[in-house]
Coordinates of C-alpha atoms in Angstrom, one line a residue:
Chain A
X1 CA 101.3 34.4 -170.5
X2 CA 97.8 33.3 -169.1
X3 CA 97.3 32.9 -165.7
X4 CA 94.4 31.1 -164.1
X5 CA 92.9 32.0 -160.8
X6 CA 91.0 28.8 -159.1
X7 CA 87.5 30.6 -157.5
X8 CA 86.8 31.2 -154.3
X9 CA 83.9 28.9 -152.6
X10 CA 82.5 30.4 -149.2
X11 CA 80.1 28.2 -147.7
X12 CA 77.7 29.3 -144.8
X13 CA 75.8 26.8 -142.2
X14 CA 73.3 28.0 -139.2
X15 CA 69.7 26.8 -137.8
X16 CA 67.2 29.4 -138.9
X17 CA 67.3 32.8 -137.5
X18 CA 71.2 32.4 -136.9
X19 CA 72.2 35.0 -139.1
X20 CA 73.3 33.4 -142.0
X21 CA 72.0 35.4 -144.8
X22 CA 73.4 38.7 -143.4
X23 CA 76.8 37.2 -143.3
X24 CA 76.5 35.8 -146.4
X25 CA 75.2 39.0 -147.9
X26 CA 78.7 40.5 -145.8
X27 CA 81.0 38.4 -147.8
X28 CA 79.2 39.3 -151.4
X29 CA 79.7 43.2 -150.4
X30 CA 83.3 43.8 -152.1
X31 CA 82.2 42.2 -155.1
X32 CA 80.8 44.6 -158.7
X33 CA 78.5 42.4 -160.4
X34 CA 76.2 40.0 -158.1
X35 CA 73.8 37.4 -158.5
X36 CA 71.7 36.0 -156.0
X37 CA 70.6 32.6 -156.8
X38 CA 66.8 31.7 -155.0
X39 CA 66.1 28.0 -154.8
X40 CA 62.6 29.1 -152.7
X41 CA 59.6 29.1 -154.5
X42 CA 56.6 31.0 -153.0
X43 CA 53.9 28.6 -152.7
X44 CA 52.5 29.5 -149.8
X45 CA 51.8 33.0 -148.4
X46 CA 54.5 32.7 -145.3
X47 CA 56.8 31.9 -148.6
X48 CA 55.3 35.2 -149.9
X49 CA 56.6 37.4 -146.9
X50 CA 59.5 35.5 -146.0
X51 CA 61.0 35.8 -149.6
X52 CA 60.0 39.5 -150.1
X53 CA 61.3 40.2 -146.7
X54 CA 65.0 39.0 -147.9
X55 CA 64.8 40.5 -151.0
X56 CA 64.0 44.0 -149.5
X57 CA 66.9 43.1 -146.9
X58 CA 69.2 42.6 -150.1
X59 CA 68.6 46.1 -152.0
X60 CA 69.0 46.4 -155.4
X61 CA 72.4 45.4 -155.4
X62 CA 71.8 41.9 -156.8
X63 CA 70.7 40.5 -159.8
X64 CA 68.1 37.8 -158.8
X65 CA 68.0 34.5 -160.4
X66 CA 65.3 32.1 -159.3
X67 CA 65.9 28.4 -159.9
X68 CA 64.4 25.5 -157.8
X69 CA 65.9 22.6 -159.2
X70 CA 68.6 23.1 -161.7
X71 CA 71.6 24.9 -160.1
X72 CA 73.9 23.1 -162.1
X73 CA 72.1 25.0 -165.4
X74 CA 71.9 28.1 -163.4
X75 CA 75.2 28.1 -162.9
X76 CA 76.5 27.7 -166.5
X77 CA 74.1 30.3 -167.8
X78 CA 74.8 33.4 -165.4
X79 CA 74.5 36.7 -166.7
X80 CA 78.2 38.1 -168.9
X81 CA 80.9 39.2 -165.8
X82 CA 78.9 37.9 -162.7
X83 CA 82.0 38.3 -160.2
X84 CA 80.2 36.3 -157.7
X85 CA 77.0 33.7 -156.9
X86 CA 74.8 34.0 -153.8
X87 CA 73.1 31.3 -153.6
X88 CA 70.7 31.0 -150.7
X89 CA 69.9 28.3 -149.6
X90 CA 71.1 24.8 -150.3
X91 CA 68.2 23.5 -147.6
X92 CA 65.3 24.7 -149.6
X93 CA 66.7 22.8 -152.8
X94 CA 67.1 19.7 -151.2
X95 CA 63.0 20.0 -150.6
X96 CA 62.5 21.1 -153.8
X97 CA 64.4 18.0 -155.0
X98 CA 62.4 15.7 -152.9
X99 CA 59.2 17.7 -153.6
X100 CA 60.1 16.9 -157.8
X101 CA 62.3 13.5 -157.5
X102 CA 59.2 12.3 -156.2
X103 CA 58.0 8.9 -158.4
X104 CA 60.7 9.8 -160.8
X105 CA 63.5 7.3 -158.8
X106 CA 65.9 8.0 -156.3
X107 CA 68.4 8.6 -159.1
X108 CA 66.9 11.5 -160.3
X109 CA 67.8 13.4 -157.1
X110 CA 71.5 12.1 -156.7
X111 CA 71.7 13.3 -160.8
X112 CA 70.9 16.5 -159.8
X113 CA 73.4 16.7 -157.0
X114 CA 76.1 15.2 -158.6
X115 CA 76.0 18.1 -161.5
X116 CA 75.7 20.9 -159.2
X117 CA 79.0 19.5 -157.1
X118 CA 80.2 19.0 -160.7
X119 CA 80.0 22.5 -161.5
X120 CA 81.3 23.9 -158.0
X121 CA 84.7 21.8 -158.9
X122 CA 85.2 24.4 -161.7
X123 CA 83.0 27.2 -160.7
X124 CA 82.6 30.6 -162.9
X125 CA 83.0 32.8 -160.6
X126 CA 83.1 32.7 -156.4
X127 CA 80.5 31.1 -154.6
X128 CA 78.8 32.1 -151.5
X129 CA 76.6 28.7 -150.6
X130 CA 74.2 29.3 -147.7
X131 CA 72.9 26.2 -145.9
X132 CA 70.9 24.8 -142.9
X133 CA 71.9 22.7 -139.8
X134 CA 68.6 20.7 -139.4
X135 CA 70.4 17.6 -138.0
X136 CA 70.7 18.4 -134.0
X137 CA 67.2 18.0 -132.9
X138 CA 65.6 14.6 -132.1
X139 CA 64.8 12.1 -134.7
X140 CA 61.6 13.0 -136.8
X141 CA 59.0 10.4 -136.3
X142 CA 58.3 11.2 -139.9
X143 CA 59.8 8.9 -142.5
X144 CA 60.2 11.5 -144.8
X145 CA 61.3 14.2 -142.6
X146 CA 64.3 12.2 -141.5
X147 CA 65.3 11.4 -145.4
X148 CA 65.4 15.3 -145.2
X149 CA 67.4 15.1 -142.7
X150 CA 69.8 12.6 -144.5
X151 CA 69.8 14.0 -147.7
X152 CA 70.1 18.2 -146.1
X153 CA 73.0 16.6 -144.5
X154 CA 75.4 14.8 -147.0
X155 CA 74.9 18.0 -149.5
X156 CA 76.4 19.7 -146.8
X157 CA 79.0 17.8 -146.5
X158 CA 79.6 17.2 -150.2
X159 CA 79.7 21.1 -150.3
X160 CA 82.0 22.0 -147.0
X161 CA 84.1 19.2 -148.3
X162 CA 84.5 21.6 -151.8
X163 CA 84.8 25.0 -150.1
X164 CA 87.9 27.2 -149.3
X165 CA 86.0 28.6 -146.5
X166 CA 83.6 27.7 -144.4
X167 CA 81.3 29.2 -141.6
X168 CA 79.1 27.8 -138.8
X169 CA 76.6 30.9 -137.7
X170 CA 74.8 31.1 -134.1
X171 CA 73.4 33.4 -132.7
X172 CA 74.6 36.0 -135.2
X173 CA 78.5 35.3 -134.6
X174 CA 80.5 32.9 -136.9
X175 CA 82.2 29.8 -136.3
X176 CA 85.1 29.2 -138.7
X177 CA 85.0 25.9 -139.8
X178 CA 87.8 25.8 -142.0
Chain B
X1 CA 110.2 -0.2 -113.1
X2 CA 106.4 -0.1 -114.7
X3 CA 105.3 2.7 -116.4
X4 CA 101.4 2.7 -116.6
X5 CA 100.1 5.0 -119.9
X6 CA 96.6 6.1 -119.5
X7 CA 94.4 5.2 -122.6
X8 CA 93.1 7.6 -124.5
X9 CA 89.1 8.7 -125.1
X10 CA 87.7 10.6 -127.9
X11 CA 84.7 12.1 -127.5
X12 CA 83.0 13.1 -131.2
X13 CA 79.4 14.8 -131.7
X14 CA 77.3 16.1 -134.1
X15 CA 73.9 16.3 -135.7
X16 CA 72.5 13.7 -138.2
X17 CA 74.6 12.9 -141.2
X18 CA 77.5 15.4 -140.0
X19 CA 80.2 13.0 -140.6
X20 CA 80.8 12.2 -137.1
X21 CA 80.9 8.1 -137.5
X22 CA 83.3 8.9 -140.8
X23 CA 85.5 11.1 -138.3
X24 CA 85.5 8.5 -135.6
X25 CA 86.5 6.0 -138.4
X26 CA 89.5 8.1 -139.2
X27 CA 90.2 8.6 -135.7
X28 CA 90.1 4.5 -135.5
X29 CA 92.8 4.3 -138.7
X30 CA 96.5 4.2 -136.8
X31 CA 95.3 1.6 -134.6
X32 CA 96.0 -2.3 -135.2
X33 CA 93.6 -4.5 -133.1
X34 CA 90.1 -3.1 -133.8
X35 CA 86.5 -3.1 -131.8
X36 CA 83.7 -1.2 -133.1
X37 CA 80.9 -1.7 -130.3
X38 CA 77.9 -1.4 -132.1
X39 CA 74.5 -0.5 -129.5
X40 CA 71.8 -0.1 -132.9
X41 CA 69.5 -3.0 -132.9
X42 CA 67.9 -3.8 -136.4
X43 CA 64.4 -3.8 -135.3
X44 CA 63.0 -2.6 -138.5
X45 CA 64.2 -2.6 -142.2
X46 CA 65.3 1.6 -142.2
X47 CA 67.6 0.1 -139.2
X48 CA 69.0 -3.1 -140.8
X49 CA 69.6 -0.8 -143.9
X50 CA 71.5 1.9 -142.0
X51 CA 73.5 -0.8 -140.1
X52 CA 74.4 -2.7 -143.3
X53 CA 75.2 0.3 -144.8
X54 CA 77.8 1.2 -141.7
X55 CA 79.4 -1.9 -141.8
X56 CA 80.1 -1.8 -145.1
X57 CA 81.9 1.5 -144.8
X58 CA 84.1 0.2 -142.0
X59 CA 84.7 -2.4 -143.9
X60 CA 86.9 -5.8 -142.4
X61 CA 89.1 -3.7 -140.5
X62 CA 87.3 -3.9 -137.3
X63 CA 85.9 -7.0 -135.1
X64 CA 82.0 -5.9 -134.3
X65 CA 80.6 -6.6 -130.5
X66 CA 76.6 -5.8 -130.4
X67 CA 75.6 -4.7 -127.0
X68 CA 72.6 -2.6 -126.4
X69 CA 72.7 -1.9 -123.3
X70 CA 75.5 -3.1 -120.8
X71 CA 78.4 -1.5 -122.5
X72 CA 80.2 -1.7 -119.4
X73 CA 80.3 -5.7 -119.2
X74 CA 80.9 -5.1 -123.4
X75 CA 83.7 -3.2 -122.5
X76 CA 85.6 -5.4 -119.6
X77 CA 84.9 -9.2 -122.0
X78 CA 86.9 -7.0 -125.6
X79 CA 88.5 -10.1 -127.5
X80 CA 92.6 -10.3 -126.0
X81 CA 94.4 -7.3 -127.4
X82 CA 92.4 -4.9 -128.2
X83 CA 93.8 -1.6 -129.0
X84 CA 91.2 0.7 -129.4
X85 CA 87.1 0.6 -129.0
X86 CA 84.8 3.0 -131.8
X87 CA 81.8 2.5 -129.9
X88 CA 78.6 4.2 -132.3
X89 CA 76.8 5.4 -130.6
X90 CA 75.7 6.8 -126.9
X91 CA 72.1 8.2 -128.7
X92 CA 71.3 4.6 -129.7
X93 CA 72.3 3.5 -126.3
X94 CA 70.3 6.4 -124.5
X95 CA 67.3 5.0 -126.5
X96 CA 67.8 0.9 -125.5
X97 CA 68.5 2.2 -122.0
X98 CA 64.9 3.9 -121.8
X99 CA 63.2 1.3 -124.2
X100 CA 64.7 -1.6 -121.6
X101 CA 64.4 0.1 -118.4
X102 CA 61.1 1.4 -118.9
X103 CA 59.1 -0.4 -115.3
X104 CA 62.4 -1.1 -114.0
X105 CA 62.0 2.6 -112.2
X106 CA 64.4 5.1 -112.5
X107 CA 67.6 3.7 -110.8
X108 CA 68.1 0.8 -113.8
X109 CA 68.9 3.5 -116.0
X110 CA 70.7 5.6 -113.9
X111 CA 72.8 2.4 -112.8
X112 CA 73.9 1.6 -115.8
X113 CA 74.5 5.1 -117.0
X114 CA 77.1 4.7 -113.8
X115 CA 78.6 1.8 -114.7
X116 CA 79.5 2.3 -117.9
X117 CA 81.4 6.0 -116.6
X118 CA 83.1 3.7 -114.5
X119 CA 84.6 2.1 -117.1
X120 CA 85.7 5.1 -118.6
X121 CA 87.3 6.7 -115.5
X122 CA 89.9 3.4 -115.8
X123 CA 89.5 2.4 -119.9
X124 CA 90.8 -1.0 -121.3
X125 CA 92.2 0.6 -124.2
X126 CA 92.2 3.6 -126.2
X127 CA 87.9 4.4 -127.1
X128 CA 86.6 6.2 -129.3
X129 CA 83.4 7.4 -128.7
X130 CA 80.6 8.7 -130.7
X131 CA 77.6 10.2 -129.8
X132 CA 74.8 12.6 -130.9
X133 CA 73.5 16.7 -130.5
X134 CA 69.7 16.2 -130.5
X135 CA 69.0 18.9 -128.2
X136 CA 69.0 22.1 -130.7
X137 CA 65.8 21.7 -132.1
X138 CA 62.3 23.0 -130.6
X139 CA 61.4 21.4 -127.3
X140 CA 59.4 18.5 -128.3
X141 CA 56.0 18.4 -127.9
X142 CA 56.0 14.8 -126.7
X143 CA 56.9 14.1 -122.7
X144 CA 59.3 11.1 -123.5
X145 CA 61.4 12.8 -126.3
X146 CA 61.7 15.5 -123.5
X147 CA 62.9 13.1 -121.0
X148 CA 65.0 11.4 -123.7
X149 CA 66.5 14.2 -125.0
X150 CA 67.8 15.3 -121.1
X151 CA 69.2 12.1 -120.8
X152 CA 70.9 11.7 -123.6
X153 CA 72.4 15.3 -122.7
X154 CA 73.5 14.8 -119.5
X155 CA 75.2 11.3 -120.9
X156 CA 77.6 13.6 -123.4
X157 CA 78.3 16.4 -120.4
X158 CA 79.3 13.4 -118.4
X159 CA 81.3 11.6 -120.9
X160 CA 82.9 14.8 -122.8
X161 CA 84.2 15.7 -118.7
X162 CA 86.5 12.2 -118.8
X163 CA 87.1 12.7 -122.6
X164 CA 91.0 13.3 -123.4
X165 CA 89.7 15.3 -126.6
X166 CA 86.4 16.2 -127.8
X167 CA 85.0 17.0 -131.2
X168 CA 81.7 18.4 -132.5
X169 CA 81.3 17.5 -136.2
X170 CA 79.3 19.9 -138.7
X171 CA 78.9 19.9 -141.7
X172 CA 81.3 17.1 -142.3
X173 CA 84.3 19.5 -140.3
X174 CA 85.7 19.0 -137.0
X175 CA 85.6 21.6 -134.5
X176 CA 87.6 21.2 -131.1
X177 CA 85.6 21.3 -128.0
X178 CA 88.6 19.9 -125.8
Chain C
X1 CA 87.9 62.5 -110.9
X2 CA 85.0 60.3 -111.4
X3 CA 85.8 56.6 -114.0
X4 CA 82.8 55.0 -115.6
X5 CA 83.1 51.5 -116.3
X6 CA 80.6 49.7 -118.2
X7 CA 79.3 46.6 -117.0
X8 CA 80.2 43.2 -119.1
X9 CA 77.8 40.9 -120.4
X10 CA 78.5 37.2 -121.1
X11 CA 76.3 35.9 -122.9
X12 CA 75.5 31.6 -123.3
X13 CA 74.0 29.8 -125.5
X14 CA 73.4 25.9 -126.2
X15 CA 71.0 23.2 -126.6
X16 CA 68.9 21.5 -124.2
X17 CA 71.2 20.0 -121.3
X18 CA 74.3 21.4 -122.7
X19 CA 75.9 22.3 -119.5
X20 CA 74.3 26.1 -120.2
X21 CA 73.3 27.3 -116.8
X22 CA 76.0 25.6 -115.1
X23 CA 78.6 27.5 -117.0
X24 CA 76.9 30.7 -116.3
X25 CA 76.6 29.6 -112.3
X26 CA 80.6 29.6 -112.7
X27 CA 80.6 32.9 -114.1
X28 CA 78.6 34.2 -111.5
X29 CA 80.9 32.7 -109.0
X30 CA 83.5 35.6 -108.4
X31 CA 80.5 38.3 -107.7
X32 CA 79.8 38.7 -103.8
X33 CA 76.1 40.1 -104.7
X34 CA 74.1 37.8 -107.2
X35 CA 70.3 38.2 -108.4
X36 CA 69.0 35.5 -110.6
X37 CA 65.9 36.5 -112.8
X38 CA 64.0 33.7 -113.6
X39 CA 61.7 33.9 -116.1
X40 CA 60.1 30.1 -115.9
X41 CA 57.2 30.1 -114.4
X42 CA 55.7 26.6 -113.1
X43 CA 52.7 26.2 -115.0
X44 CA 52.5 21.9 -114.9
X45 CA 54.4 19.8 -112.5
X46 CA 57.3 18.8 -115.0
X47 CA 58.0 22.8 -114.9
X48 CA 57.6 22.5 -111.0
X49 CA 60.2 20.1 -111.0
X50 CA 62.5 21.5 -113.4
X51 CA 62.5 24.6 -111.3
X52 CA 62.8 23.4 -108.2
X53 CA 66.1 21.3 -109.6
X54 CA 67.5 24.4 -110.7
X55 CA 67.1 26.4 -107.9
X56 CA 68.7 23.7 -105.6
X57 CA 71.5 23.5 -107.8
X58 CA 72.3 27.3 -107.8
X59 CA 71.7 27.2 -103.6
X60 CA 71.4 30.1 -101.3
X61 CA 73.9 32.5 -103.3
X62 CA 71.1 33.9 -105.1
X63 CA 68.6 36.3 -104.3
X64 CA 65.6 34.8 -107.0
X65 CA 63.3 37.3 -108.5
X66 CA 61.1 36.2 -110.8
X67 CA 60.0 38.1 -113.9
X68 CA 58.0 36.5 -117.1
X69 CA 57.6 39.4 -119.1
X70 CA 59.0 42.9 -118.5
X71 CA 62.6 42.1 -117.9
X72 CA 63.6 46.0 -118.3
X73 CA 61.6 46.3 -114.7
X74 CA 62.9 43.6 -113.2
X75 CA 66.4 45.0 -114.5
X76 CA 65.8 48.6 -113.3
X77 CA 64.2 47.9 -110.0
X78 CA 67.4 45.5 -108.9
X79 CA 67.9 45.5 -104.9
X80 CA 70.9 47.8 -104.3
X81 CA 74.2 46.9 -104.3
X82 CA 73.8 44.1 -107.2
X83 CA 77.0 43.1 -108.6
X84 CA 75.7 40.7 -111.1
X85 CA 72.3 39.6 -112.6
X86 CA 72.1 35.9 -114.3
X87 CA 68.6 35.6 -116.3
X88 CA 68.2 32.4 -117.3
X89 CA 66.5 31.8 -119.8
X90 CA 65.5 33.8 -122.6
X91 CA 64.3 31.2 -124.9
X92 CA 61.7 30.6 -121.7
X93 CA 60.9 34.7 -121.9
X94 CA 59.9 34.7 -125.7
X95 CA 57.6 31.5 -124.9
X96 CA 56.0 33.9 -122.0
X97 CA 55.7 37.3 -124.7
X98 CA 54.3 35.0 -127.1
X99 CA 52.2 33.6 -124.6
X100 CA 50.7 36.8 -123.1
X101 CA 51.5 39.2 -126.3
X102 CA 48.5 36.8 -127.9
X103 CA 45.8 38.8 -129.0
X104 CA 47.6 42.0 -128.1
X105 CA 48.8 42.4 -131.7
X106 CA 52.2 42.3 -132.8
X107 CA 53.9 45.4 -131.5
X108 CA 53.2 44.2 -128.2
X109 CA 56.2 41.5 -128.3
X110 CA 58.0 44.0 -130.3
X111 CA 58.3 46.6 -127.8
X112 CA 59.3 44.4 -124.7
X113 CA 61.8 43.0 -126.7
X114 CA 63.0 47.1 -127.7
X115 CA 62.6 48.0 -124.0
X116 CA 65.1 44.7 -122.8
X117 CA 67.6 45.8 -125.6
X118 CA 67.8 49.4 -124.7
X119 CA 68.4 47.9 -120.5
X120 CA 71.0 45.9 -122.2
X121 CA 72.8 49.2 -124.1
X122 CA 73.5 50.7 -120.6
X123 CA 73.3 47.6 -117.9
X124 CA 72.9 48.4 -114.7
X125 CA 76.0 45.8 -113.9
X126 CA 77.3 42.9 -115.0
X127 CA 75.2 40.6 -116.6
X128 CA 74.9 36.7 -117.0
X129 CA 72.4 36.0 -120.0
X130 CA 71.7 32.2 -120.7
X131 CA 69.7 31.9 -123.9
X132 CA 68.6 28.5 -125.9
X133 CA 69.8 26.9 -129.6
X134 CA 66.5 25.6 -131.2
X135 CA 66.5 26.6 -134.7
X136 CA 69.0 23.4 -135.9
X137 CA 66.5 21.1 -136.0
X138 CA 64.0 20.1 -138.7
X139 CA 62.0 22.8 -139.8
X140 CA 58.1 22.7 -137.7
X141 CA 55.6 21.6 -138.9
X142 CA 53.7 24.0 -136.8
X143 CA 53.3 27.4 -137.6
X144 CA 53.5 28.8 -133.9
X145 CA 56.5 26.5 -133.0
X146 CA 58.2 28.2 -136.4
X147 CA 57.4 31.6 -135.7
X148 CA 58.7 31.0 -131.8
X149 CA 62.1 29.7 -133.8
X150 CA 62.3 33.2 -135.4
X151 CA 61.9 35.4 -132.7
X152 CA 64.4 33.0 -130.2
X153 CA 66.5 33.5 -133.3
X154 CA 66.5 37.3 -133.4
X155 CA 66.3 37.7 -130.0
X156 CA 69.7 35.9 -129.3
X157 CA 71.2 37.7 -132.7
X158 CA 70.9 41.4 -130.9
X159 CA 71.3 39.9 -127.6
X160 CA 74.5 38.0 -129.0
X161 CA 75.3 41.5 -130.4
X162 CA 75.2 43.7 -127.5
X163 CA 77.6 41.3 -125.4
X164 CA 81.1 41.6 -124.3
X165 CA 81.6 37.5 -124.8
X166 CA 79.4 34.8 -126.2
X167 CA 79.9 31.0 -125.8
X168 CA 78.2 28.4 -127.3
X169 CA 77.7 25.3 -125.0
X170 CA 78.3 21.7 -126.2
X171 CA 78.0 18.4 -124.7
X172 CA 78.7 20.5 -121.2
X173 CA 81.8 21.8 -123.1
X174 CA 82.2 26.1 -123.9
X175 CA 83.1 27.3 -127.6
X176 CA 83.9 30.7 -127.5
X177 CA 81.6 33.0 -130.4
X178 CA 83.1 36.8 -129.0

């Protein structure tokens, strides 16, 4: 007789410097085989030290993936008996999404979003999903910027809506969420 | 013998885009006899967009009253009947207040900021009220955003004080302030 | 037979015209001798203002002293017989080491914030700290204004660490962290 165990999805939300990442890494701890999923891309040399910095912070205890755009391929194609996915963070991708959806039509970015939320209805393995608040300051007078702001937003939804658990960070103490 | 039931007011937050207006709109459900009070004027095509879209997603379950600015007098004409106000939201109503009462001097805003807690300290009906974080962010560099964002901050301490319950939305979940 | 106890710290957090310092002027309420470090200093005439506000809503229970920078002084060198200090703010402080540590290479900033913690590990009595959310807004575009997000960030992380209770203020409403 089979049985089938439905995967655990932990999502984690902060502003920057709230301590997400720690208590993201936290929840991966018990887990044997992990994979830490990097949606930043180094472009710029602050990129440079602020990705190296996290990576040191992580050890050696991850396998790293790095994928900008794709998670949805990322996902189906993770290394034999990954036990769990940190990906970090779901705030960078939707940049990275803008950044390439550019002149390609607005549908190319909701494509991409719909197969990653595809994929985290029947993920492989548990999920820790690390994400931004970037909503609660004042309206950017920047067009773009507040598209951001839209779009950051209803993949966080989208996401909480998905997860078993979920987790508002501030000042290094979490907020359960649900 | 009367028996005189005090209405209800919910108070609901958040940042951009974290499900505060679908929240309210849930909130809104059980009742019959529907107001949304609606401060946003379109005045240029992101706005009519956004609107459009909003009304859309309420759909013909509620009657619509625009006011910009004197929600008070919006609140003591509601159609006969009413049984419960969404009003969406104090942040767009912070802005009109400044826009209008800019060379009025101070006290126009302040008066109406008074009048319309008024109101609230003796509702007509149930309300529903939703309204903005926009103070999380960096201090803005410009003076009026400053001013704007202490206004609108003082509004939701004053209004979450005569709330029944209050809610702060993130991430699409509700978390219980009151 | 001699009892130590060790002094609590509370500490609070929020956005801008969250109803911060007036929840921590209620915490200080019970204490008979009260010190309040200020770390603003009025360098324009909004800041005059602001200040001026502040100090008339706190009143004559206070004994003011005002320190920018070395907070560890001001915290050893308390008049005698202080039952409470409330510091407010220490998003304001890390504006002033950034300010002053200019120049002065990084280690400066470093070691006053390592000198405040290691006040904070052994407190010379109870302690009020009122700290700043500004990292939930869209990221800077300004490199100065992003780094000042990450050390506010860190700097309420250990802070946040070190305390006996943590609230998070919203819409003038307390959510308890620890």
């Amino acid at each position: 007789m089979e049985r089938t165990i439905t995967p655990n999805i932990y999502y984690v939300t902060g502003g920057a410097r709230s301590g997400k990442s720690s208590f993201a890494l936290q929840l991966a701890k018990p887990y044997y085989s992990r994979v830490f999923l990097a949606t930043a891309e180094p472009f710029d040399g602050e990129m440079v030290q602020r990705i190296s910095k996290h990576r040191e912070e992580r050890g050696e205890q991850f396998t790293t993936v790095e994928e900008p755009l794709a998670l949805d391929r990322a996902l189906l194609h993770l290394p034999e008996g990954t036990d769990v996915v940190l990906l970090d963070c779901l705030t960078v991708w939707t940049g990275n999404l803008m950044h390439y959806g550019e002149g390609k039509g607005e549908g190319e970015i909701d494509q991409q979003i719909e197969r990653f939320l595809e994929v985290l209805r029947h993920p492989p393995c548990d999920m820790i999903l690390v994400s931004n608040e970037v909503g609660m300051g004042i309206v950017p007078e920047n067009a773009m910027a507040r598209r951001f702001r839209d779009i950051a937003g209803i993949i966080n939804q989208r996401v909480a809506a998905l997860a078993t658990e979920a987790w508002l960070l501030c000042s290094g103490l979490p907020i359960r969420l649900k």
